[in-house]
Amino acid sequence: MNELARQVLSGDERALARAISVVENDALTAGTLMPLLYSHTGNARIIGITGPPGAGKSTLTDRLVAGFVKDGRRVGVIAVDPTSPFSGGAVLGDRIRMRNISTLPGVFVRSMATRGAMGGLAPACMDAVDIMDAAGMDIVLIETVGVGQDEIEIIRVSELNLVVLVPGLGDEIQAMKAGIMEIADIFVINKADRDGVEKLESQLQYLNRLSSKQIPIVRTVASANGGVEELRNTILNLFEKTPRTGPDERRDFERAEYRIRNRFTQRFFVTAKELMGEAEYNHLVSQVAARKLDPYSASAAILEALKKAGNQHGTP
């Protein structure tokens, strides 16, 4: 792992790809690799791009990346895709979705499967962001699946979030207002050449009046590169107002706590399952599936197995 970490820190893209595969597929090895990289993170600016399916997030990401590269920045892209029910991998590949930018110098694109994760984010997404950060990327963009309100989990990863909307989706603003709308740092009205753009913008302005923070609204037609430069400038201006000269104490604390809790829960469950043994664990799951045992009692049984193992090893 020391050699792989060294190669990642040197910016080697093949090593970058291998390291991300490690955190996706091998939790034990990831636990050896990430401590070697984590102290080298905290320099990249992290942008989340979210919104409903069909909003044009991939095209918008493509155009933004091209602009950042033109400015001389190294850019990493994580495209979080739905999981294939057959292979367990990402249904949509990065070469299909981001074929225009994946060959640009200084750009690294990676598709990651959600693998059933709620919130639109892959379980290893945070580690992948850290790996790209440690590899010297100036900006990392995360484009999420587009599953709707549950995508608010992206705020746990990114520091600036674009909520991409399109005209003509009826009552979507009302439906999303309680969740995904609240995470926006910039509202992007994409496909702004469609009918209904004025109505959508007025709805967003109304939400701004109700909110304590005034969120910039930018119109784009990403397919024609329209408005993308204005959007990029808006992003950079917001970054200038919040430079990485020191941590945002509240947000960084919440993000760190979330990561610890997420990792601890995963490790705790794996350890408890191993201690119970596969046969006993499967029997427990079957009991719940057959409605002979409730999930709360099953969880208590797993915890009891963990306690028993700890007592046997002299752990108080």
CSV table of C-alpha atoms in Angstrom, one decimal:
chain,number,residue,atom,x,y,z
A,1,MET,CA,0.0,0.0,0.0
A,2,ASN,CA,2.9,2.4,0.6
A,3,GLU,CA,3.9,2.2,-3.0
A,4,LEU,CA,0.3,2.7,-4.3
A,5,ALA,CA,-0.1,5.7,-1.9
A,6,ARG,CA,3.2,7.2,-3.2
A,7,GLN,CA,2.0,6.8,-6.8
A,8,VAL,CA,-1.3,8.4,-6.0
A,9,LEU,CA,0.4,11.4,-4.4
A,10,SER,CA,2.6,11.8,-7.5
A,11,GLY,CA,-0.6,12.1,-9.6
A,12,ASP,CA,-0.3,8.9,-11.4
A,13,GLU,CA,-3.7,8.2,-13.0
A,14,ARG,CA,-3.3,4.5,-13.2
A,15,ALA,CA,-2.6,4.4,-9.5
A,16,LEU,CA,-5.6,6.7,-8.9
A,17,ALA,CA,-7.8,4.2,-10.7
A,18,ARG,CA,-6.4,1.3,-8.7
A,19,ALA,CA,-6.8,3.2,-5.4
A,20,ILE,CA,-10.5,3.9,-6.1
A,21,SER,CA,-11.0,0.3,-7.0
A,22,VAL,CA,-9.5,-0.6,-3.6
A,23,VAL,CA,-12.0,1.5,-1.6
A,24,GLU,CA,-14.9,0.3,-3.7
A,25,ASN,CA,-14.1,-3.4,-3.4
A,26,ASP,CA,-11.8,-4.2,-0.5
A,27,ALA,CA,-12.7,-2.5,2.8
A,28,LEU,CA,-9.8,-4.2,4.7
A,29,THR,CA,-7.1,-2.9,2.2
A,30,ALA,CA,-8.8,0.5,2.1
A,31,GLY,CA,-8.3,0.7,5.8
A,32,THR,CA,-4.6,0.5,5.2
A,33,LEU,CA,-4.5,2.8,2.2
A,34,MET,CA,-6.6,5.7,3.3
A,35,PRO,CA,-4.5,6.6,6.4
A,36,LEU,CA,-1.5,7.1,4.1
A,37,LEU,CA,-3.5,9.6,2.0
A,38,TYR,CA,-5.8,11.5,4.3
A,39,SER,CA,-3.3,14.0,5.7
A,40,HIS,CA,-2.7,15.1,2.1
A,41,THR,CA,-6.3,16.1,1.5
A,42,GLY,CA,-8.2,19.3,2.0
A,43,ASN,CA,-7.0,21.2,-1.0
A,44,ALA,CA,-9.5,20.4,-3.7
A,45,ARG,CA,-12.7,22.3,-4.0
A,46,ILE,CA,-15.7,19.8,-4.1
A,47,ILE,CA,-18.7,20.5,-6.2
A,48,GLY,CA,-21.9,18.5,-6.1
A,49,ILE,CA,-24.2,18.5,-9.1
A,50,THR,CA,-27.7,17.1,-8.4
A,51,GLY,CA,-31.3,17.3,-9.6
A,52,PRO,CA,-34.0,15.3,-11.2
A,53,PRO,CA,-33.4,12.7,-14.0
A,54,GLY,CA,-33.3,14.3,-17.5
A,55,ALA,CA,-32.2,17.7,-16.2
A,56,GLY,CA,-29.0,17.5,-18.3
A,57,LYS,CA,-26.5,17.1,-15.4
A,58,SER,CA,-24.0,15.0,-17.4
A,59,THR,CA,-23.9,17.5,-20.3
A,60,LEU,CA,-23.6,20.4,-17.8
A,61,THR,CA,-20.8,18.6,-16.0
A,62,ASP,CA,-19.0,18.0,-19.3
A,63,ARG,CA,-19.1,21.7,-20.2
A,64,LEU,CA,-18.0,22.9,-16.8
A,65,VAL,CA,-15.1,20.5,-16.7
A,66,ALA,CA,-13.9,21.7,-20.2
A,67,GLY,CA,-14.0,25.3,-18.9
A,68,PHE,CA,-12.1,24.5,-15.7
A,69,VAL,CA,-9.4,22.7,-17.8
A,70,LYS,CA,-9.2,25.6,-20.1
A,71,ASP,CA,-8.4,27.7,-17.0
A,72,GLY,CA,-5.5,25.4,-16.2
A,73,ARG,CA,-7.1,23.4,-13.4
A,74,ARG,CA,-6.8,19.6,-12.9
A,75,VAL,CA,-10.3,18.2,-12.5
A,76,GLY,CA,-11.7,14.9,-11.1
A,77,VAL,CA,-15.2,13.7,-11.9
A,78,ILE,CA,-17.2,11.1,-10.0
A,79,ALA,CA,-20.4,10.1,-11.9
A,80,VAL,CA,-22.5,8.1,-9.5
A,81,ASP,CA,-24.6,5.6,-11.5
A,82,PRO,CA,-27.4,3.2,-10.7
A,83,THR,CA,-26.2,-0.3,-10.0
A,84,SER,CA,-26.7,-3.0,-12.5
A,85,PRO,CA,-28.8,-5.8,-10.9
A,86,PHE,CA,-26.7,-8.4,-12.8
A,87,SER,CA,-23.0,-7.2,-12.5
A,88,GLY,CA,-23.2,-4.9,-9.4
A,89,GLY,CA,-21.3,-2.3,-11.5
A,90,ALA,CA,-22.4,1.0,-12.8
A,91,VAL,CA,-25.1,0.8,-15.5
A,92,LEU,CA,-23.8,3.9,-17.4
A,93,GLY,CA,-20.1,4.1,-18.1
A,94,ASP,CA,-18.0,7.2,-17.9
A,95,ARG,CA,-16.9,6.9,-21.5
A,96,ILE,CA,-20.5,7.0,-22.7
A,97,ARG,CA,-21.6,9.9,-20.4
A,98,MET,CA,-18.4,12.0,-20.4
A,99,ARG,CA,-16.7,10.9,-23.6
A,100,ASN,CA,-15.9,14.6,-24.6
A,101,ILE,CA,-13.9,15.3,-21.4
A,102,SER,CA,-12.4,11.9,-20.4
A,103,THR,CA,-9.6,12.4,-22.9
A,104,LEU,CA,-8.7,15.9,-21.9
A,105,PRO,CA,-5.3,16.4,-20.2
A,106,GLY,CA,-5.6,16.8,-16.4
A,107,VAL,CA,-9.1,15.2,-16.2
A,108,PHE,CA,-9.9,12.0,-14.4
A,109,VAL,CA,-13.4,10.5,-14.7
A,110,ARG,CA,-14.7,7.7,-12.7
A,111,SER,CA,-18.2,6.1,-12.7
A,112,MET,CA,-19.2,4.6,-9.4
A,113,ALA,CA,-22.2,2.3,-8.7
A,114,THR,CA,-24.6,3.2,-5.9
A,115,ARG,CA,-24.8,-0.5,-5.0
A,116,GLY,CA,-28.2,0.1,-3.4
A,117,ALA,CA,-27.1,3.1,-1.3
A,118,MET,CA,-29.8,5.5,-0.4
A,119,GLY,CA,-29.1,9.2,-1.0
A,120,GLY,CA,-27.8,8.9,-4.5
A,121,LEU,CA,-24.2,8.4,-3.5
A,122,ALA,CA,-21.9,5.4,-3.7
A,123,PRO,CA,-20.7,4.1,-0.3
A,124,ALA,CA,-17.0,4.7,-1.3
A,125,CYS,CA,-17.7,8.1,-2.8
A,126,MET,CA,-16.1,10.1,0.0
A,127,ASP,CA,-12.9,8.0,-0.1
A,128,ALA,CA,-12.8,8.5,-3.9
A,129,VAL,CA,-13.0,12.2,-3.4
A,130,ASP,CA,-10.1,12.1,-0.9
A,131,ILE,CA,-8.0,10.0,-3.3
A,132,MET,CA,-8.6,12.5,-6.1
A,133,ASP,CA,-7.8,15.4,-3.7
A,134,ALA,CA,-4.6,13.7,-2.6
A,135,ALA,CA,-3.6,13.1,-6.2
A,136,GLY,CA,-3.6,16.9,-6.8
A,137,MET,CA,-6.9,17.6,-8.4
A,138,ASP,CA,-7.9,21.2,-8.0
A,139,ILE,CA,-11.6,20.6,-8.4
A,140,VAL,CA,-13.7,17.4,-7.9
A,141,LEU,CA,-17.2,17.3,-9.3
A,142,ILE,CA,-19.7,14.7,-8.1
A,143,GLU,CA,-22.7,14.1,-10.4
A,144,THR,CA,-25.3,12.1,-8.6
A,145,VAL,CA,-27.9,9.6,-9.8
A,146,GLY,CA,-30.9,12.0,-9.8
A,147,VAL,CA,-33.2,10.0,-7.5
A,148,GLY,CA,-34.9,13.0,-6.0
A,149,GLN,CA,-35.2,14.3,-2.5
A,150,ASP,CA,-33.0,11.6,-1.0
A,151,GLU,CA,-30.0,13.1,-2.8
A,152,ILE,CA,-29.6,15.6,0.1
A,153,GLU,CA,-26.9,13.2,1.3
A,154,ILE,CA,-24.6,15.0,-1.2
A,155,ILE,CA,-24.2,17.8,1.3
A,156,ARG,CA,-22.2,15.4,3.4
A,157,VAL,CA,-19.5,15.3,0.7
A,158,SER,CA,-19.4,18.5,-1.3
A,159,GLU,CA,-18.8,22.1,-0.2
A,160,LEU,CA,-20.8,23.7,-3.0
A,161,ASN,CA,-23.9,22.2,-4.5
A,162,LEU,CA,-25.6,22.9,-7.8
A,163,VAL,CA,-29.3,22.0,-8.0
A,164,VAL,CA,-30.1,21.6,-11.7
A,165,LEU,CA,-33.7,22.0,-12.8
A,166,VAL,CA,-35.5,22.3,-16.1
A,167,PRO,CA,-38.7,24.2,-17.1
A,168,GLY,CA,-41.9,22.4,-17.6
A,169,LEU,CA,-41.9,19.9,-14.8
A,170,GLY,CA,-45.1,21.2,-13.2
A,171,ASP,CA,-45.3,21.0,-9.4
A,172,GLU,CA,-41.7,19.8,-8.9
A,173,ILE,CA,-40.6,22.8,-7.0
A,174,GLN,CA,-43.3,22.2,-4.4
A,175,ALA,CA,-42.5,18.5,-4.1
A,176,MET,CA,-38.7,19.1,-3.7
A,177,LYS,CA,-38.9,22.2,-1.6
A,178,ALA,CA,-38.7,20.4,1.7
A,179,GLY,CA,-35.5,18.5,0.9
A,180,ILE,CA,-33.2,18.8,-2.1
A,181,MET,CA,-34.0,22.5,-2.6
A,182,GLU,CA,-32.5,23.4,0.8
A,183,ILE,CA,-29.0,22.2,-0.1
A,184,ALA,CA,-28.6,24.4,-3.1
A,185,ASP,CA,-25.8,26.9,-3.2
A,186,ILE,CA,-26.6,27.7,-6.9
A,187,PHE,CA,-29.9,27.0,-8.7
A,188,VAL,CA,-29.2,26.1,-12.4
A,189,ILE,CA,-32.1,26.3,-14.8
A,190,ASN,CA,-30.8,24.1,-17.6
A,191,LYS,CA,-32.5,23.8,-21.0
A,192,ALA,CA,-33.5,27.4,-20.5
A,193,ASP,CA,-34.5,27.7,-24.2
A,194,ARG,CA,-37.7,25.8,-23.3
A,195,ASP,CA,-41.1,27.2,-22.6
A,196,GLY,CA,-41.7,27.8,-18.9
A,197,VAL,CA,-38.3,29.2,-18.0
A,198,GLU,CA,-39.7,32.5,-16.7
A,199,LYS,CA,-42.2,30.7,-14.5
A,200,LEU,CA,-39.5,28.4,-13.1
A,201,GLU,CA,-37.2,31.3,-12.3
A,202,SER,CA,-40.0,33.2,-10.6
A,203,GLN,CA,-40.7,30.2,-8.4
A,204,LEU,CA,-37.0,30.0,-7.5
A,205,GLN,CA,-37.0,33.7,-6.7
A,206,TYR,CA,-40.0,33.2,-4.5
A,207,LEU,CA,-38.2,30.4,-2.6
A,208,ASN,CA,-35.3,32.8,-2.2
A,209,ARG,CA,-37.6,35.4,-0.6
A,210,LEU,CA,-38.8,32.8,1.8
A,211,SER,CA,-35.2,31.7,2.7
A,212,SER,CA,-32.6,33.4,4.8
A,213,LYS,CA,-29.9,32.9,2.1
A,214,GLN,CA,-30.1,34.3,-1.4
A,215,ILE,CA,-29.2,31.6,-3.8
A,216,PRO,CA,-27.8,32.6,-7.2
A,217,ILE,CA,-30.0,31.5,-10.2
A,218,VAL,CA,-28.2,30.9,-13.4
A,219,ARG,CA,-29.8,29.9,-16.8
A,220,THR,CA,-28.0,27.5,-19.0
A,221,VAL,CA,-28.4,25.6,-22.3
A,222,ALA,CA,-25.7,23.1,-21.7
A,223,SER,CA,-26.1,21.4,-25.0
A,224,ALA,CA,-25.1,24.6,-26.8
A,225,ASN,CA,-22.7,25.7,-24.0
A,226,GLY,CA,-25.0,28.6,-23.3
A,227,GLY,CA,-24.6,30.3,-19.9
A,228,VAL,CA,-22.0,27.8,-18.8
A,229,GLU,CA,-19.2,30.5,-18.5
A,230,GLU,CA,-21.5,32.6,-16.3
A,231,LEU,CA,-22.2,29.5,-14.2
A,232,ARG,CA,-18.4,28.8,-13.9
A,233,ASN,CA,-17.7,32.4,-12.9
A,234,THR,CA,-20.5,32.2,-10.3
A,235,ILE,CA,-18.9,29.0,-8.8
A,236,LEU,CA,-15.5,30.6,-8.7
A,237,ASN,CA,-16.8,33.8,-7.1
A,238,LEU,CA,-18.5,31.7,-4.3
A,239,PHE,CA,-15.2,29.9,-3.8
A,240,GLU,CA,-13.4,33.2,-3.5
A,241,LYS,CA,-15.8,34.3,-0.8
A,242,THR,CA,-15.1,31.0,1.1
A,243,PRO,CA,-11.4,30.3,0.6
A,244,ARG,CA,-9.8,27.1,1.9
A,245,THR,CA,-7.7,29.1,4.4
A,246,GLY,CA,-9.2,27.2,7.3
A,247,PRO,CA,-12.0,24.7,8.0
A,248,ASP,CA,-15.6,25.6,8.1
A,249,GLU,CA,-15.9,24.4,11.6
A,250,ARG,CA,-19.5,23.5,11.7
A,251,ARG,CA,-19.8,21.9,8.3
A,252,ASP,CA,-16.4,20.1,8.5
A,253,PHE,CA,-17.3,18.8,11.9
A,254,GLU,CA,-20.6,17.4,10.6
A,255,ARG,CA,-18.9,15.9,7.6
A,256,ALA,CA,-16.3,14.3,9.7
A,257,GLU,CA,-18.8,12.9,12.2
A,258,TYR,CA,-20.9,11.5,9.3
A,259,ARG,CA,-17.9,9.7,7.9
A,260,ILE,CA,-16.9,8.2,11.2
A,261,ARG,CA,-20.4,7.0,11.9
A,262,ASN,CA,-20.8,5.6,8.4
A,263,ARG,CA,-17.5,3.7,8.5
A,264,PHE,CA,-18.1,2.6,12.1
A,265,THR,CA,-21.5,1.2,11.2
A,266,GLN,CA,-20.1,-0.7,8.3
A,267,ARG,CA,-17.2,-2.1,10.3
A,268,PHE,CA,-19.4,-2.9,13.3
A,269,PHE,CA,-21.9,-4.8,11.1
A,270,VAL,CA,-19.2,-6.8,9.3
A,271,THR,CA,-17.5,-7.7,12.6
A,272,ALA,CA,-20.8,-8.7,14.3
A,273,LYS,CA,-21.7,-10.9,11.3
A,274,GLU,CA,-18.4,-12.7,11.4
A,275,LEU,CA,-18.7,-13.3,15.1
A,276,MET,CA,-22.1,-14.8,14.7
A,277,GLY,CA,-21.1,-17.0,11.9
A,278,GLU,CA,-22.8,-17.2,8.5
A,279,ALA,CA,-25.2,-19.9,9.4
A,280,GLU,CA,-26.6,-18.2,12.5
A,281,TYR,CA,-26.8,-14.9,10.8
A,282,ASN,CA,-28.6,-16.3,7.8
A,283,HIS,CA,-31.0,-18.1,10.2
A,284,LEU,CA,-31.7,-14.7,11.9
A,285,VAL,CA,-32.4,-13.0,8.5
A,286,SER,CA,-34.7,-15.9,7.5
A,287,GLN,CA,-36.6,-15.5,10.8
A,288,VAL,CA,-37.2,-11.8,10.0
A,289,ALA,CA,-38.2,-12.5,6.4
A,290,ALA,CA,-40.7,-15.1,7.6
A,291,ARG,CA,-42.2,-12.6,10.1
A,292,LYS,CA,-41.2,-14.9,13.0
A,293,LEU,CA,-38.8,-12.2,14.4
A,294,ASP,CA,-38.9,-8.5,14.2
A,295,PRO,CA,-35.8,-6.4,13.0
A,296,TYR,CA,-35.4,-4.8,16.4
A,297,SER,CA,-35.1,-8.2,18.1
A,298,ALA,CA,-32.7,-9.4,15.4
A,299,SER,CA,-30.5,-6.3,15.9
A,300,ALA,CA,-30.5,-6.9,19.6
A,301,ALA,CA,-29.4,-10.5,19.0
A,302,ILE,CA,-26.5,-9.4,16.8
A,303,LEU,CA,-25.4,-6.9,19.5
A,304,GLU,CA,-25.7,-9.6,22.1
A,305,ALA,CA,-23.4,-11.9,20.0
A,306,LEU,CA,-20.9,-9.0,19.8
A,307,LYS,CA,-21.0,-8.5,23.6
A,308,LYS,CA,-20.6,-12.2,24.2
A,309,ALA,CA,-17.5,-12.4,22.0
A,310,GLY,CA,-16.1,-9.3,23.7
A,311,ASN,CA,-16.5,-10.9,27.2
A,312,GLN,CA,-14.9,-14.1,26.0
A,313,HIS,CA,-11.8,-12.1,24.9
A,314,GLY,CA,-11.8,-10.2,28.2
A,315,THR,CA,-13.2,-7.0,26.8
A,316,PRO,CA,-15.4,-5.2,29.4
